[in-house]
Amino acid sequence: MLTVKNIHQYYGGSHILRDVSFEARLGKVTVLLGRNGVGKTTLLKSLMGLVPIKSGSIEFDGAPIHKRTPYERARAGMGFVPQGREIFARLTVEENLRMGLAYKSGSTPVPPELYELFPVLKQMLNRRGGDLSGGQQQQLAIARALAPKPKLLILDEPTEGIQPSIIKDIGRVIRMLADRGDMAIVLCEQYYDFAQELADDYLVMERGEVIARGLGKDMEAQGVRQLVAI
Ligand SMILES: Nc1ncnc2c1ncn2[C@@H]1O[C@H](COP(=O)(O)OP(=O)(O)OP(=O)(O)O)[C@@H](O)[C@H]1O
Ligand SMILES: [Mg+2]
């Protein structure tokens, strides 16, 4: 579904991504692990086109997309849940969900299924985004990304600062979405246990480079917990 080949990225003179390559498979969760500041968010933003890559290629759903704008990538079926959630605080829950449909035609309804995945959102449709708890905002950010029915869902540290019961709910939703088989999921995480539970494939980054990779079921045996321990 997604094939990333040899990408390099710089902020000014700093070389942030060094020859990163990986694939994300349909129906699978690909987990990207790494400590603070190793370049995880930069990689995800590069996938979405929010920062330009210097060299390399990104192929999505059979077509090269690395020269396309973020808007075009979203239209092509890439959904992004940014680190820190970026909920519109003054808009209601329903309006936030509609923002996820901004590039669809005006009459496209919010898929009712989102309220089954995240029942709390249905109860809070008219609440302002900024009045939700961190966990509820995270669920809203995921639902907003799912609203246009993406083929690839990219999540940047969805467990950051969130209470355990909601982390469990989010994990269940991610597993269910992958198991349906029509979506690829790329999940960036620092919370090892959550990552390991969900990973079909994993990658570990350090200073902008992929230093380890393999199948999720082998993570523990391959010592990934130690690699990302703080
Ligand atoms: N806009 C920017 N301009 C310059 N340097 C940046 C910018 N954004 C990030 N960096 C630097 O690039 C490196 C990678 O940052 P990035 O945010 O991708 O890391 P990360 O792995 O997502 O970290 P975290 O786990 O804390 O979210 C860091 O050294 C960071 O300081
Ligand atoms: Mg980050």
Short mmCIF file of C-alpha atoms and ligand atoms in Angstrom, two decimals:
data_model
loop_
_atom_site.label_atom_id
_atom_site.label_comp_id
_atom_site.label_asym_id
_atom_site.label_seq_id
_atom_site.Cartn_x
_atom_site.Cartn_y
_atom_site.Cartn_z
CA MET A 1 0.00 0.00 0.00
CA LEU A 2 2.81 2.40 0.97
CA THR A 3 6.41 2.07 -0.17
CA VAL A 4 9.00 4.53 1.09
CA LYS A 5 12.40 4.39 -0.56
CA ASN A 6 15.63 6.05 0.52
CA ILE A 7 14.25 9.31 1.77
CA HIS A 8 16.45 12.09 3.08
CA GLN A 9 15.22 15.23 4.77
CA TYR A 10 16.89 18.30 6.23
CA TYR A 11 15.92 21.22 8.46
CA GLY A 12 18.36 23.91 7.39
CA GLY A 13 21.78 22.28 7.73
CA SER A 14 20.64 19.40 9.96
CA HIS A 15 20.27 16.05 8.31
CA ILE A 16 17.06 14.75 9.95
CA LEU A 17 16.10 11.65 7.93
CA ARG A 18 18.88 9.46 6.58
CA ASP A 19 18.03 7.01 3.86
CA VAL A 20 14.77 5.80 5.38
CA SER A 21 12.98 2.96 3.56
CA PHE A 22 10.01 0.85 4.64
CA GLU A 23 6.70 -0.55 3.53
CA ALA A 24 3.28 -0.49 5.14
CA ARG A 25 1.05 -3.38 4.20
CA LEU A 26 -2.71 -3.40 3.73
CA GLY A 27 -4.51 -4.87 6.75
CA LYS A 28 -1.41 -4.50 8.91
CA VAL A 29 -0.15 -2.16 11.59
CA THR A 30 3.39 -0.89 11.01
CA VAL A 31 4.82 0.57 14.20
CA LEU A 32 7.60 3.11 14.19
CA LEU A 33 9.46 3.34 17.48
CA GLY A 34 12.16 5.68 18.66
CA ARG A 35 13.10 7.99 21.49
CA ASN A 36 12.43 11.73 21.61
CA GLY A 37 13.74 13.73 18.71
CA VAL A 38 14.89 10.87 16.45
CA GLY A 39 12.77 12.06 13.53
CA LYS A 40 9.50 10.13 13.84
CA THR A 41 7.22 13.11 13.35
CA THR A 42 9.42 14.41 10.55
CA LEU A 43 9.04 11.08 8.77
CA LEU A 44 5.25 11.08 9.15
CA LYS A 45 5.03 14.70 7.98
CA SER A 46 7.15 13.75 4.98
CA LEU A 47 4.67 10.99 4.14
CA MET A 48 1.84 13.55 4.21
CA GLY A 49 3.81 16.16 2.28
CA LEU A 50 3.84 18.64 5.17
CA VAL A 51 7.62 18.82 4.83
CA PRO A 52 9.30 18.26 1.47
CA ILE A 53 11.73 15.39 1.04
CA LYS A 54 15.13 16.13 -0.43
CA SER A 55 15.53 12.81 -2.20
CA GLY A 56 13.94 9.39 -2.39
CA SER A 57 10.43 8.31 -3.29
CA ILE A 58 7.07 7.56 -1.73
CA GLU A 59 4.63 5.33 -3.55
CA PHE A 60 1.05 5.05 -2.35
CA ASP A 61 -1.61 2.75 -3.74
CA GLY A 62 0.46 2.10 -6.85
CA ALA A 63 1.42 5.70 -7.71
CA PRO A 64 4.34 7.97 -6.78
CA ILE A 65 2.98 10.70 -4.50
CA HIS A 66 6.06 12.45 -3.13
CA LYS A 67 5.61 15.43 -5.43
CA ARG A 68 1.95 15.90 -4.56
CA THR A 69 0.57 18.44 -2.08
CA PRO A 70 -0.77 17.36 1.32
CA TYR A 71 -4.27 18.08 0.03
CA GLU A 72 -3.78 15.76 -2.94
CA ARG A 73 -2.37 13.05 -0.69
CA ALA A 74 -5.39 13.31 1.59
CA ARG A 75 -7.66 13.05 -1.44
CA ALA A 76 -5.75 10.00 -2.61
CA GLY A 77 -6.64 8.30 0.69
CA MET A 78 -4.00 9.21 3.27
CA GLY A 79 -5.36 10.12 6.71
CA PHE A 80 -3.21 11.80 9.39
CA VAL A 81 -3.66 12.07 13.15
CA PRO A 82 -1.03 14.62 14.20
CA GLN A 83 0.99 14.56 17.40
CA GLY A 84 -0.81 16.72 19.96
CA ARG A 85 -4.10 16.08 18.13
CA GLU A 86 -4.66 19.60 16.74
CA ILE A 87 -8.35 19.70 17.52
CA PHE A 88 -10.12 22.95 16.67
CA ALA A 89 -10.84 24.07 20.22
CA ARG A 90 -13.62 26.52 19.41
CA LEU A 91 -15.46 24.25 16.98
CA THR A 92 -17.90 21.60 18.18
CA VAL A 93 -17.16 17.89 17.97
CA GLU A 94 -19.44 17.62 14.95
CA GLU A 95 -17.75 20.57 13.23
CA ASN A 96 -14.34 19.01 13.90
CA LEU A 97 -15.54 15.81 12.24
CA ARG A 98 -16.81 17.83 9.28
CA MET A 99 -13.36 19.37 8.91
CA GLY A 100 -12.16 15.85 8.13
CA LEU A 101 -14.52 15.90 5.17
CA ALA A 102 -13.45 19.33 3.95
CA TYR A 103 -12.14 18.07 0.62
CA LYS A 104 -15.23 15.94 -0.07
CA SER A 105 -18.40 17.39 -1.55
CA GLY A 106 -20.43 19.53 0.86
CA SER A 107 -23.18 16.96 1.26
CA THR A 108 -20.93 14.07 2.35
CA PRO A 109 -22.30 12.98 5.74
CA VAL A 110 -20.17 12.07 8.75
CA PRO A 111 -20.13 8.23 8.61
CA PRO A 112 -22.36 7.00 11.49
CA GLU A 113 -19.85 4.22 12.02
CA LEU A 114 -17.50 6.71 13.68
CA TYR A 115 -19.93 6.97 16.58
CA GLU A 116 -19.89 3.21 16.98
CA LEU A 117 -16.10 3.23 17.11
CA PHE A 118 -16.07 6.15 19.57
CA PRO A 119 -19.46 6.31 21.34
CA VAL A 120 -18.30 9.19 23.53
CA LEU A 121 -18.26 11.47 20.47
CA LYS A 122 -21.95 10.92 19.87
CA GLN A 123 -22.76 12.05 23.39
CA MET A 124 -20.64 15.15 22.92
CA LEU A 125 -21.54 16.22 19.38
CA ASN A 126 -22.35 19.78 20.38
CA ARG A 127 -19.55 20.22 22.88
CA ARG A 128 -16.59 22.38 21.91
CA GLY A 129 -13.44 20.45 21.03
CA GLY A 130 -11.47 22.44 23.58
CA ASP A 131 -13.77 21.28 26.39
CA LEU A 132 -13.02 17.58 25.81
CA SER A 133 -10.46 15.64 27.86
CA GLY A 134 -7.15 14.77 26.23
CA GLY A 135 -8.31 11.22 25.60
CA GLN A 136 -11.59 12.36 24.09
CA GLN A 137 -9.71 14.81 21.87
CA GLN A 138 -7.48 11.98 20.70
CA GLN A 139 -10.51 9.90 19.80
CA LEU A 140 -11.95 12.90 17.98
CA ALA A 141 -8.69 13.39 16.05
CA ILE A 142 -8.74 9.74 14.97
CA ALA A 143 -12.41 9.93 14.00
CA ARG A 144 -11.74 13.13 12.02
CA ALA A 145 -9.00 11.35 10.07
CA LEU A 146 -11.30 8.36 9.47
CA ALA A 147 -14.24 10.46 8.28
CA PRO A 148 -13.19 10.50 4.59
CA LYS A 149 -12.50 6.72 4.70
CA PRO A 150 -8.74 6.71 4.12
CA LYS A 151 -6.81 3.71 2.80
CA LEU A 152 -3.82 4.60 4.95
CA LEU A 153 -4.10 5.91 8.49
CA ILE A 154 -1.03 7.56 9.99
CA LEU A 155 -1.01 8.17 13.75
CA ASP A 156 1.64 10.16 15.59
CA GLU A 157 1.92 9.09 19.26
CA PRO A 158 -1.80 8.65 19.97
CA THR A 159 -1.17 7.54 23.58
CA GLU A 160 0.79 10.64 24.59
CA GLY A 161 -0.65 12.05 27.82
CA ILE A 162 -3.76 9.86 27.79
CA GLN A 163 -5.35 7.79 30.55
CA PRO A 164 -4.98 3.98 30.37
CA SER A 165 -8.66 3.12 29.82
CA ILE A 166 -8.83 5.32 26.72
CA ILE A 167 -5.49 3.97 25.48
CA LYS A 168 -7.09 0.50 25.58
CA ASP A 169 -10.12 1.71 23.62
CA ILE A 170 -7.89 3.33 21.00
CA GLY A 171 -5.82 0.14 20.71
CA ARG A 172 -8.95 -1.90 20.12
CA VAL A 173 -10.13 0.43 17.38
CA ILE A 174 -6.74 0.38 15.63
CA ARG A 175 -6.67 -3.44 15.69
CA MET A 176 -10.20 -3.66 14.37
CA LEU A 177 -9.53 -1.22 11.53
CA ALA A 178 -6.46 -3.18 10.45
CA ASP A 179 -8.21 -6.54 10.69
CA ARG A 180 -10.87 -5.43 8.25
CA GLY A 181 -8.13 -5.69 5.67
CA ASP A 182 -8.84 -2.56 3.62
CA MET A 183 -6.55 -0.09 5.37
CA ALA A 184 -2.85 0.15 6.14
CA ILE A 185 -1.89 1.72 9.46
CA VAL A 186 1.37 3.48 10.35
CA LEU A 187 1.65 4.15 14.07
CA CYS A 188 4.45 6.07 15.67
CA GLU A 189 4.88 5.37 19.38
CA GLN A 190 7.16 5.66 22.38
CA TYR A 191 4.92 3.55 24.62
CA TYR A 192 6.51 0.15 24.07
CA ASP A 193 3.78 -2.14 25.43
CA PHE A 194 1.10 -0.48 23.32
CA ALA A 195 3.32 -0.63 20.25
CA GLN A 196 4.20 -4.26 20.75
CA GLU A 197 0.60 -5.31 21.22
CA LEU A 198 -0.43 -3.75 17.92
CA ALA A 199 2.63 -4.23 15.72
CA ASP A 200 2.45 -6.56 12.74
CA ASP A 201 5.69 -4.98 11.50
CA TYR A 202 8.04 -2.70 13.40
CA LEU A 203 10.81 -0.21 12.68
CA VAL A 204 13.12 1.43 15.20
CA MET A 205 14.67 4.81 14.44
CA GLU A 206 17.69 6.48 15.97
CA ARG A 207 19.09 9.84 14.84
CA GLY A 208 17.07 9.79 11.64
CA GLU A 209 18.02 6.28 10.65
CA VAL A 210 16.19 2.95 10.78
CA ILE A 211 18.39 0.81 13.04
CA ALA A 212 16.16 -2.25 13.45
CA ARG A 213 13.10 -3.77 11.82
CA GLY A 214 11.12 -6.99 11.76
CA LEU A 215 7.83 -8.63 12.61
CA GLY A 216 5.87 -7.46 15.62
CA LYS A 217 5.80 -10.93 17.10
CA ASP A 218 9.60 -10.94 17.27
CA MET A 219 10.00 -7.52 18.92
CA GLU A 220 10.56 -8.79 22.43
CA ALA A 221 13.06 -11.48 21.34
CA GLN A 222 14.94 -8.96 19.22
CA GLY A 223 15.48 -6.67 22.17
CA VAL A 224 13.45 -3.71 20.94
CA ARG A 225 12.27 -2.87 24.47
CA GLN A 226 15.88 -2.14 25.44
CA LEU A 227 16.53 -0.20 22.24
CA VAL A 228 13.82 2.33 23.01
CA ALA A 229 14.07 2.35 26.81
CA ILE A 230 14.64 5.87 28.12
N1 LIG B 1 10.69 22.76 12.16
C1 LIG B 1 11.89 22.35 12.57
N2 LIG B 1 13.02 23.07 12.33
C2 LIG B 1 14.22 22.63 12.73
N3 LIG B 1 14.44 21.48 13.38
C3 LIG B 1 13.37 20.72 13.65
C4 LIG B 1 12.03 21.11 13.28
N4 LIG B 1 11.18 20.14 13.69
C5 LIG B 1 11.93 19.21 14.30
N5 LIG B 1 13.25 19.54 14.28
C6 LIG B 1 14.36 18.72 14.81
O1 LIG B 1 14.39 17.52 14.06
C7 LIG B 1 14.66 16.40 14.90
C8 LIG B 1 13.57 15.38 14.75
O2 LIG B 1 12.36 15.91 15.29
P1 LIG B 1 10.99 15.10 15.26
O3 LIG B 1 9.94 16.01 15.77
O4 LIG B 1 10.79 14.51 13.93
O5 LIG B 1 11.29 13.95 16.33
P2 LIG B 1 10.32 12.91 17.01
O6 LIG B 1 11.00 11.59 16.90
O7 LIG B 1 8.96 13.03 16.48
O8 LIG B 1 10.34 13.36 18.54
P3 LIG B 1 9.20 13.23 19.66
O9 LIG B 1 9.22 11.82 20.10
O10 LIG B 1 9.67 14.14 20.75
O11 LIG B 1 7.91 13.64 19.08
C9 LIG B 1 14.85 16.96 16.30
O12 LIG B 1 16.20 17.12 16.52
C10 LIG B 1 14.13 18.28 16.25
O13 LIG B 1 14.71 19.18 17.16
MG MG B 2 7.18 13.47 17.33
#
